[in-house]
PDB file of C-alpha atoms in Angstrom:
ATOM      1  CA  UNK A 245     -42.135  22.068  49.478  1.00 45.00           C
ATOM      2  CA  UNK A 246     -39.852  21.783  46.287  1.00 48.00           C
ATOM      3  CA  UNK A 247     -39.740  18.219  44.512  1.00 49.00           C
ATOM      4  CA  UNK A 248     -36.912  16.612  46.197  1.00 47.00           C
ATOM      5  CA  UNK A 249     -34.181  16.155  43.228  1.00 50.00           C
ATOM      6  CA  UNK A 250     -34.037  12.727  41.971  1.00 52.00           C
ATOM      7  CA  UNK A 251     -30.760  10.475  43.081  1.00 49.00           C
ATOM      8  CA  UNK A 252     -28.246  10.176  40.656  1.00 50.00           C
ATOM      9  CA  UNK A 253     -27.837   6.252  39.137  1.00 51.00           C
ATOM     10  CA  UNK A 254     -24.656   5.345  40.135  1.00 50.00           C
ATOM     11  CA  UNK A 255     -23.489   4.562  36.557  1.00 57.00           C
ATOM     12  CA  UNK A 256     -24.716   7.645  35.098  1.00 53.00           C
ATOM     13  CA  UNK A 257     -20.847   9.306  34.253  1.00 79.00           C
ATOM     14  CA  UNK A 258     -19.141   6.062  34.055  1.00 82.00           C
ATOM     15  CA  UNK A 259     -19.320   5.644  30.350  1.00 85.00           C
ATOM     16  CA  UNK A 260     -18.025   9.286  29.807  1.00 86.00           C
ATOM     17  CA  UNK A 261     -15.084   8.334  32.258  1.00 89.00           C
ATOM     18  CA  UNK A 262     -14.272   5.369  30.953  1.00 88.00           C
ATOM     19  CA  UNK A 263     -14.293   7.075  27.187  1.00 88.00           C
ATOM     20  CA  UNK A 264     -12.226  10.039  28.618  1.00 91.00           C
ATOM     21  CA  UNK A 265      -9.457   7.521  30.127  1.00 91.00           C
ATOM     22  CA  UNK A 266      -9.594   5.147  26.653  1.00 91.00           C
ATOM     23  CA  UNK A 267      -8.829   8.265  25.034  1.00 89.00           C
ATOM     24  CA  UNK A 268      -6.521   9.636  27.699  1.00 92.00           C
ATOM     25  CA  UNK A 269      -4.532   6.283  28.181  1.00 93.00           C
ATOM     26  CA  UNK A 270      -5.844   3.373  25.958  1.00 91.00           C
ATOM     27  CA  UNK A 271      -7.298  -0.201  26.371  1.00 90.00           C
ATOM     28  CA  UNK A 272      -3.924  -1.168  27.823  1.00 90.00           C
ATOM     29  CA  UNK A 273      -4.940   0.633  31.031  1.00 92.00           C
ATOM     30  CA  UNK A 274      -8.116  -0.966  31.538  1.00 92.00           C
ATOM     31  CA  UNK A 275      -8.726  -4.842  33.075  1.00 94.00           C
ATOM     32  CA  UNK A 276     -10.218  -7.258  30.877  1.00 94.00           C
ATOM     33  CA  UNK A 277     -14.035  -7.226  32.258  1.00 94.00           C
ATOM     34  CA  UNK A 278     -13.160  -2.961  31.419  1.00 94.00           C
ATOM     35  CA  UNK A 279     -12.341  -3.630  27.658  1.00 94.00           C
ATOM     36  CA  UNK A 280     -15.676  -5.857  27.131  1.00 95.00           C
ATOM     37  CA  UNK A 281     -17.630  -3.519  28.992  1.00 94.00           C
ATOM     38  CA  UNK A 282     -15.840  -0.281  26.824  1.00 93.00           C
ATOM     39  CA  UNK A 283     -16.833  -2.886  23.497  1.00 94.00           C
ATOM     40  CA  UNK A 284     -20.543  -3.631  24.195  1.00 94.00           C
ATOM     41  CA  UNK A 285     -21.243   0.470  24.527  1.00 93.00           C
ATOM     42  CA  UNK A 286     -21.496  -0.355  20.998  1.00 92.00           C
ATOM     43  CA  UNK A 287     -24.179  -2.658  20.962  1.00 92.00           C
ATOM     44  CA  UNK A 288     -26.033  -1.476  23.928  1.00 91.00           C
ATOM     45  CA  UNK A 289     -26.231   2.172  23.744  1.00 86.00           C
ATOM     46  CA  UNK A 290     -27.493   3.254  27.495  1.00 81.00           C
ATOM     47  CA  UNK A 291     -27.330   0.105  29.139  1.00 85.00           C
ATOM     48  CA  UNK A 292     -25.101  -0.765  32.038  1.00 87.00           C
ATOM     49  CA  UNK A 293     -22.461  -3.345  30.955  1.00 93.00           C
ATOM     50  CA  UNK A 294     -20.237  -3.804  33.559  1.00 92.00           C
ATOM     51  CA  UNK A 295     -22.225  -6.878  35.175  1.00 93.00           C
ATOM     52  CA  UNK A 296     -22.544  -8.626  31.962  1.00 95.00           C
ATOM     53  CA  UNK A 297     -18.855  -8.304  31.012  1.00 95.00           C
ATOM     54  CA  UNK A 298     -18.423  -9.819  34.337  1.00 95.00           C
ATOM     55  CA  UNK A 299     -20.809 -12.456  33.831  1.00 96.00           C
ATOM     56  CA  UNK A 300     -19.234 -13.157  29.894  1.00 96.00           C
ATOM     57  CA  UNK A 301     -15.755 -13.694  31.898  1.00 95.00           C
ATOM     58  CA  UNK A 302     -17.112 -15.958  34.596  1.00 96.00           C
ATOM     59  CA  UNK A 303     -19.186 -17.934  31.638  1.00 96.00           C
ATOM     60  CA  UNK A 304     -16.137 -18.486  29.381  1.00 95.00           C
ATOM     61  CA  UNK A 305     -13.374 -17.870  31.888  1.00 96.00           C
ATOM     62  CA  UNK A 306     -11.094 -15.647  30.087  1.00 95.00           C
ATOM     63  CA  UNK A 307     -11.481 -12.584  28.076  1.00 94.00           C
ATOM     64  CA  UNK A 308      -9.786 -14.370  25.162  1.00 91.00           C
ATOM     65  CA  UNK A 309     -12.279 -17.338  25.768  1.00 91.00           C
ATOM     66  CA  UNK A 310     -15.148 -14.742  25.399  1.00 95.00           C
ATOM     67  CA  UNK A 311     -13.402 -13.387  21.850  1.00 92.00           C
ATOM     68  CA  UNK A 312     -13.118 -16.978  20.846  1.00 89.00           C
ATOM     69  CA  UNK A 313     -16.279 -18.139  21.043  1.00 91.00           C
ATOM     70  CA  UNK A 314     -19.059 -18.203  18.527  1.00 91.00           C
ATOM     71  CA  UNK A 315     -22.307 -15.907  18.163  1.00 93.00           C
ATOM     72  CA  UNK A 316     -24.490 -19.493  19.443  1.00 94.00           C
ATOM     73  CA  UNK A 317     -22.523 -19.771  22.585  1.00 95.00           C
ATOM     74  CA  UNK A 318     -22.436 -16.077  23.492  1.00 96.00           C
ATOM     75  CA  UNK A 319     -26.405 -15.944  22.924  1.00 95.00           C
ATOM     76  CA  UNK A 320     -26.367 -18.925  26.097  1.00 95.00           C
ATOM     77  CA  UNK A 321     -25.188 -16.075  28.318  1.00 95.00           C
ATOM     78  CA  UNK A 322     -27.919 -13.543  29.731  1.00 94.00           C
ATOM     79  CA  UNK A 323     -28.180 -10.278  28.798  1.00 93.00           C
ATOM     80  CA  UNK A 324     -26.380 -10.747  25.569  1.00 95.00           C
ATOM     81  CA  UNK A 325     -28.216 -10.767  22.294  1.00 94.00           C
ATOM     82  CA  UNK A 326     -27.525 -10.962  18.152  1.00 95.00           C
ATOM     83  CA  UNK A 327     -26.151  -7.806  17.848  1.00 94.00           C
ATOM     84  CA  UNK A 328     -24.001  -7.955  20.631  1.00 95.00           C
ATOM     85  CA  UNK A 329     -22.792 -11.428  20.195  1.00 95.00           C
ATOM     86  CA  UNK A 330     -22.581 -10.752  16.137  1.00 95.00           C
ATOM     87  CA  UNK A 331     -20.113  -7.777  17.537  1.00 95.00           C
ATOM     88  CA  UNK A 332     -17.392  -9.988  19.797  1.00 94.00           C
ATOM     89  CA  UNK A 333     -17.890 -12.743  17.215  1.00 92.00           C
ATOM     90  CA  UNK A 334     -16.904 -10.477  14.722  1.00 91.00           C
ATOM     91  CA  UNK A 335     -13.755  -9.050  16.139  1.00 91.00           C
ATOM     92  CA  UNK A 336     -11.212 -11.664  15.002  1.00 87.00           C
ATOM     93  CA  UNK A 337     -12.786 -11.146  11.374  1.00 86.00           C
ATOM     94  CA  UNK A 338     -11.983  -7.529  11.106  1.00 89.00           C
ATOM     95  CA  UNK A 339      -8.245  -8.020  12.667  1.00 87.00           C
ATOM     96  CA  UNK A 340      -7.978 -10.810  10.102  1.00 82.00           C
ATOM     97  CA  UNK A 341      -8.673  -8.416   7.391  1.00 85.00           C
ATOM     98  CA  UNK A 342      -6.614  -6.143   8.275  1.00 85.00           C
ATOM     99  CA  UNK A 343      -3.900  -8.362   8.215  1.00 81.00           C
ATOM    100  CA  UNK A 344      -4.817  -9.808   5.509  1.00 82.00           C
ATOM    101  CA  UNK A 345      -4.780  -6.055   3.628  1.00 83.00           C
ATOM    102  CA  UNK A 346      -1.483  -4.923   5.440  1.00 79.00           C
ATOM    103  CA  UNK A 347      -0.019  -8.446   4.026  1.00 77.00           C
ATOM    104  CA  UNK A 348      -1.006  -7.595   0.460  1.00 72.00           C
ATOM    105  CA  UNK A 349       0.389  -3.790   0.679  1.00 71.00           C
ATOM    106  CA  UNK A 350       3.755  -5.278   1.640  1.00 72.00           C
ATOM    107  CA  UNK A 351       3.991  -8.610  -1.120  1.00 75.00           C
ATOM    108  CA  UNK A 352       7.196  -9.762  -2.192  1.00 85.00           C
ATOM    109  CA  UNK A 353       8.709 -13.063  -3.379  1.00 93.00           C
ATOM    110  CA  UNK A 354       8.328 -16.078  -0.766  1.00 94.00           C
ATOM    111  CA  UNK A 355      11.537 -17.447  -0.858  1.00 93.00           C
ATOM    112  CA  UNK A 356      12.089 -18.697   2.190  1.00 93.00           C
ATOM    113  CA  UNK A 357      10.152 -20.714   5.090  1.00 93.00           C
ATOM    114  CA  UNK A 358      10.184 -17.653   7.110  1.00 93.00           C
ATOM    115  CA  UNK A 359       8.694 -15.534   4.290  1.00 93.00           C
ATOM    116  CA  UNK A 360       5.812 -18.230   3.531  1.00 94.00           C
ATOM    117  CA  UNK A 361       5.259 -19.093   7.253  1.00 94.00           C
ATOM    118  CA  UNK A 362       4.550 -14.891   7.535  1.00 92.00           C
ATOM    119  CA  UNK A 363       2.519 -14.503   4.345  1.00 93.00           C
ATOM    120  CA  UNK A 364       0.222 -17.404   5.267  1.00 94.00           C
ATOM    121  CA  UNK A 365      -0.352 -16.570   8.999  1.00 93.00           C
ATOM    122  CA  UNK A 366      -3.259 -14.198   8.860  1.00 91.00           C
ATOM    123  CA  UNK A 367      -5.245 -16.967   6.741  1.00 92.00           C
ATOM    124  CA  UNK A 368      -5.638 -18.643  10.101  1.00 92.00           C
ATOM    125  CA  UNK A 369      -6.258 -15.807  12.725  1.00 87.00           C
ATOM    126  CA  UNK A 370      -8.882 -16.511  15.251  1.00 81.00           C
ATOM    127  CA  UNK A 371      -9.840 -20.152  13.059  1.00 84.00           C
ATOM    128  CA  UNK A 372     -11.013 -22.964  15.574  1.00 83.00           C
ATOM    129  CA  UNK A 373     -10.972 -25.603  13.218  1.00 88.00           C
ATOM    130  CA  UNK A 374      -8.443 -26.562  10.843  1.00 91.00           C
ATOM    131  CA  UNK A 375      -7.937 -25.258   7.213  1.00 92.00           C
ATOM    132  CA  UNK A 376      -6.373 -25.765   4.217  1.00 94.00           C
ATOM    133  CA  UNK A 377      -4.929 -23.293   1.782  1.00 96.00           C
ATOM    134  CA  UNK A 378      -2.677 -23.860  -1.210  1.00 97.00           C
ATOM    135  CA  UNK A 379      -0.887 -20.319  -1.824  1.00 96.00           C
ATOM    136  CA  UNK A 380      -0.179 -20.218  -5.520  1.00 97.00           C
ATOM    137  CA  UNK A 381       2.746 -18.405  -7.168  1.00 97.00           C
ATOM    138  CA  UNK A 382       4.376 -17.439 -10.356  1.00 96.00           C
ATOM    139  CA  UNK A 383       7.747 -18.247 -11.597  1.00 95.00           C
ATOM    140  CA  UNK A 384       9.018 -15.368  -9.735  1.00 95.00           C
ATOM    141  CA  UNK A 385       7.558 -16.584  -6.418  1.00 96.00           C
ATOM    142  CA  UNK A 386       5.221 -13.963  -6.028  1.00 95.00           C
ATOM    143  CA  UNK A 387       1.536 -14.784  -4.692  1.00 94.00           C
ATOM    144  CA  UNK A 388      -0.610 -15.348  -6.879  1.00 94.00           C
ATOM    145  CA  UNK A 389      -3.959 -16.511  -4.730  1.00 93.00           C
ATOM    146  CA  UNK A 390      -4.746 -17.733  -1.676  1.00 94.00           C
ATOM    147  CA  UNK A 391      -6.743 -20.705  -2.629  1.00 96.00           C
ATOM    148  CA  UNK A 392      -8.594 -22.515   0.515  1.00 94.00           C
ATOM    149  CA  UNK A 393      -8.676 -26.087  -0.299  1.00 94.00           C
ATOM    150  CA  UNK A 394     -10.734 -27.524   3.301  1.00 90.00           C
ATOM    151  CA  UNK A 395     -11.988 -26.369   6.265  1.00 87.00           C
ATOM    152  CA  UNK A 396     -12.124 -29.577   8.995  1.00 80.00           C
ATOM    153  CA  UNK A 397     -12.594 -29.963  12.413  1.00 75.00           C
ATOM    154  CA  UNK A 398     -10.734 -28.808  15.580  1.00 73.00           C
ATOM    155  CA  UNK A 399      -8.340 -31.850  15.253  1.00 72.00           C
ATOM    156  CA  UNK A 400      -8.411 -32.904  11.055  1.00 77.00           C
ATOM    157  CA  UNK A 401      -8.516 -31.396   7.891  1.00 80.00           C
ATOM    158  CA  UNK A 402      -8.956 -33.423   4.913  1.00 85.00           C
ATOM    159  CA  UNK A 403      -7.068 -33.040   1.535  1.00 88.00           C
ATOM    160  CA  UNK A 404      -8.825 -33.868  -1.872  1.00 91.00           C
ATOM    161  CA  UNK A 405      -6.145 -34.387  -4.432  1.00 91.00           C
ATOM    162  CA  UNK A 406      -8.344 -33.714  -7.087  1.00 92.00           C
ATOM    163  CA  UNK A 407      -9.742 -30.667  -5.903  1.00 94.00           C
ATOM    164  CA  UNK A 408      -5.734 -29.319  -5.263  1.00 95.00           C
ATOM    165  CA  UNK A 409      -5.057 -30.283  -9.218  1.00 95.00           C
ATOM    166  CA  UNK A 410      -8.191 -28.421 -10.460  1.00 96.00           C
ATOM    167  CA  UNK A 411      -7.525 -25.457  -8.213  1.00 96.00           C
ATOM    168  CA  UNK A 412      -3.540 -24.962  -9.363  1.00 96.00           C
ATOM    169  CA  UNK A 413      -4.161 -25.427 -12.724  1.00 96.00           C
ATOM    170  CA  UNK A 414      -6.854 -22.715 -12.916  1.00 96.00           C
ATOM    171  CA  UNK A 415      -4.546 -20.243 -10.534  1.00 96.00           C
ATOM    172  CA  UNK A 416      -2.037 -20.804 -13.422  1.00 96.00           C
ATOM    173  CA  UNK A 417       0.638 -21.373 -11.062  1.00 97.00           C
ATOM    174  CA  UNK A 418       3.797 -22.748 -11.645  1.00 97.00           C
ATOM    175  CA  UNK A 419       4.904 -23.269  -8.023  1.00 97.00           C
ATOM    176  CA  UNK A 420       3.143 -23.081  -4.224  1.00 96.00           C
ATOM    177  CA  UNK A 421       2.993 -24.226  -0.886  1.00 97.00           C
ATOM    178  CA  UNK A 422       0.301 -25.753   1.085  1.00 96.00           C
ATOM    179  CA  UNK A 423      -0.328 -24.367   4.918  1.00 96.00           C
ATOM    180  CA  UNK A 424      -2.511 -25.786   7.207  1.00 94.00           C
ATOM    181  CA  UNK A 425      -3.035 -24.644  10.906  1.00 94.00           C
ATOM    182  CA  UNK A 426      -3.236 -26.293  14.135  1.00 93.00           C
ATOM    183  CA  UNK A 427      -5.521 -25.012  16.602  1.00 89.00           C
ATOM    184  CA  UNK A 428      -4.522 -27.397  18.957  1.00 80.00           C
ATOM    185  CA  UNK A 429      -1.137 -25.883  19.525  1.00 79.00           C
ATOM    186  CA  UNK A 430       1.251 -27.894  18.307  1.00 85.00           C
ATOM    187  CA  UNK A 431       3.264 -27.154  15.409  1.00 88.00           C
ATOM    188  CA  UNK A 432       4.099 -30.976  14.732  1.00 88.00           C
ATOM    189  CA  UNK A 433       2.943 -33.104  11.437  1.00 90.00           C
ATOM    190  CA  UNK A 434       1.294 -35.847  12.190  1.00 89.00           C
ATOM    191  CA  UNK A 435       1.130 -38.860  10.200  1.00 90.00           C
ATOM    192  CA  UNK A 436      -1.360 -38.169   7.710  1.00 90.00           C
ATOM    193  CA  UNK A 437       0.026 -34.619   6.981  1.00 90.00           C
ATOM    194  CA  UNK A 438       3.172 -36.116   5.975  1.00 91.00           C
ATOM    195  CA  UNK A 439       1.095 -38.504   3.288  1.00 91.00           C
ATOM    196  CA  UNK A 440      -1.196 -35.796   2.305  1.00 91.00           C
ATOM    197  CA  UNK A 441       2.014 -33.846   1.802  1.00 92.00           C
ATOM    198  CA  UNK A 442       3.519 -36.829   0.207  1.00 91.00           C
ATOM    199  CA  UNK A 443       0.348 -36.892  -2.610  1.00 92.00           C
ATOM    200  CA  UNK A 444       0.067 -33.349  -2.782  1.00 93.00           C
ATOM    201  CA  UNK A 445       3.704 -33.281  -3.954  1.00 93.00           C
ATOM    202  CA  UNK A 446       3.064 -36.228  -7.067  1.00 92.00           C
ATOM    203  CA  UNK A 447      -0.102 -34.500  -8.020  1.00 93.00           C
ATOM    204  CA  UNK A 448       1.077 -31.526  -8.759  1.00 95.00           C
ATOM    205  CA  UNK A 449       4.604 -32.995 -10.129  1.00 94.00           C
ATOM    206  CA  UNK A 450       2.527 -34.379 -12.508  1.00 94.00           C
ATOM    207  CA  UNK A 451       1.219 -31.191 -14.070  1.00 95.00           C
ATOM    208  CA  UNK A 452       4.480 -29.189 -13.839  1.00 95.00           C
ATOM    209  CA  UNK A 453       3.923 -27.832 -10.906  1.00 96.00           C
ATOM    210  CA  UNK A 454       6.597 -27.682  -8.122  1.00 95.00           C
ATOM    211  CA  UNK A 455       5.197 -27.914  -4.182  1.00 95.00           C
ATOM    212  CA  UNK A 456       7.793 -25.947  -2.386  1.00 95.00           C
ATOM    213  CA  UNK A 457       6.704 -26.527   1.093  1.00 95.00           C
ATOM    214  CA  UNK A 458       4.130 -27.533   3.678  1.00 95.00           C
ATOM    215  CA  UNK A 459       3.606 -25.281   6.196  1.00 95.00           C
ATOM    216  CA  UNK A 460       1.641 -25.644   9.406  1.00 95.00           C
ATOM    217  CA  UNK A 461       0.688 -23.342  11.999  1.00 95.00           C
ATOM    218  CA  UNK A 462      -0.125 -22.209  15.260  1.00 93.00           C
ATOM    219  CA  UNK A 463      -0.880 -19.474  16.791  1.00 87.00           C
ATOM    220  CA  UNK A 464       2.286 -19.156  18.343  1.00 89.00           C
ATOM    221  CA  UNK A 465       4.630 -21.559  16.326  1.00 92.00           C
ATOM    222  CA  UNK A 466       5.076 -22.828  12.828  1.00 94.00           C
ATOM    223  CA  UNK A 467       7.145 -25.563  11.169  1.00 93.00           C
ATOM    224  CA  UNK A 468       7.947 -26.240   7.622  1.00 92.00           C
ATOM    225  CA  UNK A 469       7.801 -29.630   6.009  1.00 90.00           C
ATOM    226  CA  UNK A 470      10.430 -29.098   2.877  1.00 81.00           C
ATOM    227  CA  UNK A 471      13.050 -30.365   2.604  1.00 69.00           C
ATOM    228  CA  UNK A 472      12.167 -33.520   4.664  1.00 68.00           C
ATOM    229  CA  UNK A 473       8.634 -34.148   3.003  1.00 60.00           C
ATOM    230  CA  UNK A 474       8.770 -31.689   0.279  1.00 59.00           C
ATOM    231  CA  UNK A 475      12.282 -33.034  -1.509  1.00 57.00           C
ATOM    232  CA  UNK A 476      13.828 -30.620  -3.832  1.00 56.00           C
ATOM    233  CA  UNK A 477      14.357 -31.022  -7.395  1.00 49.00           C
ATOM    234  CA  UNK A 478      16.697 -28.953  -8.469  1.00 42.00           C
ATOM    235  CA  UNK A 479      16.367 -29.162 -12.297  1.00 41.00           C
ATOM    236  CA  UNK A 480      12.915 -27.718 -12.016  1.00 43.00           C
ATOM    237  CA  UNK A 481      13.764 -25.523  -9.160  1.00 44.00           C
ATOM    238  CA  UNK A 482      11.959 -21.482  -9.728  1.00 42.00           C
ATOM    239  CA  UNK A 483      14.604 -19.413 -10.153  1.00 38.00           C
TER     240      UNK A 483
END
């Protein structure tokens, strides 16, 4: 009697199907659980991953909750190791970059909110916790660096005066902005971002350099500081 022919696994074409309709009609078409399961193929080369994209969505309860979350918590959820975890975790990096790159092919002067508030935004892509950058500039208000002053907690940053002198002096600025996100949300200073902006401003005064905003941001909003907290002065105004 011939061997009886062994019973397909039920998952054996799905990967080439699911490659053939990426390809066909991108990650748009597919549900959430879809696009995890489509991103661990990378990590876990013959594996099933359907159940454990469903079980990363149930753990974290959104696909953006999953991309959000560190390489530690993913590792809590079975079936998902270093290299898979080091993989989502490291998604936001690589967009950041890419911003970050696209940003730099595309420089021009920064003079106006809208201009910093767009040149500083991919400093804070995908950050949990709140950061501090001063972006330094040259007399013509062109970028100079991107200087990151503190990184804080999910609620606070703290800003050491000292630390923002030494760093614009050896940028060899002239002028720049300080922008700070809120991962909480909500693009509105709170009391001790309108004194650190309110220091920030007399430090640098005193070593000829002119603070030309304050800028914080969300990931959805922004709001600039100047002129309210970051008072012009016109006779040492960049031209």
């Amino acid at each position: 009697m011939a061997a009886e022919k062994k019973e397909k696994p039920l998952h054996a074409d799905h990967r080439a199907r699911m490659q053939q309709r990426v390809q066909r009609e991108g990650l748009a078409s597919l549900a959430p659980h879809e696009v995890l399961e489509y991103l661990l193929y990378f990590a876990i080369p013959r594996r099933d991953t359907n159940a454990l994209a469903h079980r990363l969505i149930n753990h974290f309860g959104s696909y953006c909750n999953v991309l959000d979350a560190s390489e530690e918590e993913l590792c809590k959820v079975e079936g998902i190791g270093p290299a898979s975890a080091r993989l989502i975790a490291s998604l936001h990096g690589f967009e950041q970059f890419y911003q970050l790159q696209l940003r730099r092919s595309e420089t021009r002067p920064l003079r106006t909110a809208e201009d910093r508030i767009a040149y500083a935004r991919p400093l804070f892509y995908g950050a949990r916790n709140e950061c501090c950058y001063l972006i330094a500039l040259n007399d013509k208000l062109m970028p100079l660096r991107d200087i990151l002053l503190s990184k804080g907690a999910p609620n606070h940053v703290v800003l050491n005066p000292r630390q923002l002198a030494r760093e614009a002096v050896a940028s060899g600025c002239t002028c720049g902005y300080l922008a700070h996100n809120h991962p909480s949300g909500l693009a509105v200073p709170s009391p001790k971002d309108i004194e650190a902006t309110s220091v920030a401003n007399r430090m640098l005064y005193s070593l000829g350099i002119r603070l030309l905003d304050h800028i914080i941001i969300t990931s959805t909003d922004a709001v600039s500081l100047m002129p309210q907290y970051c008072p012009r002065n016109e006779d040492r105004e960049p031209r």
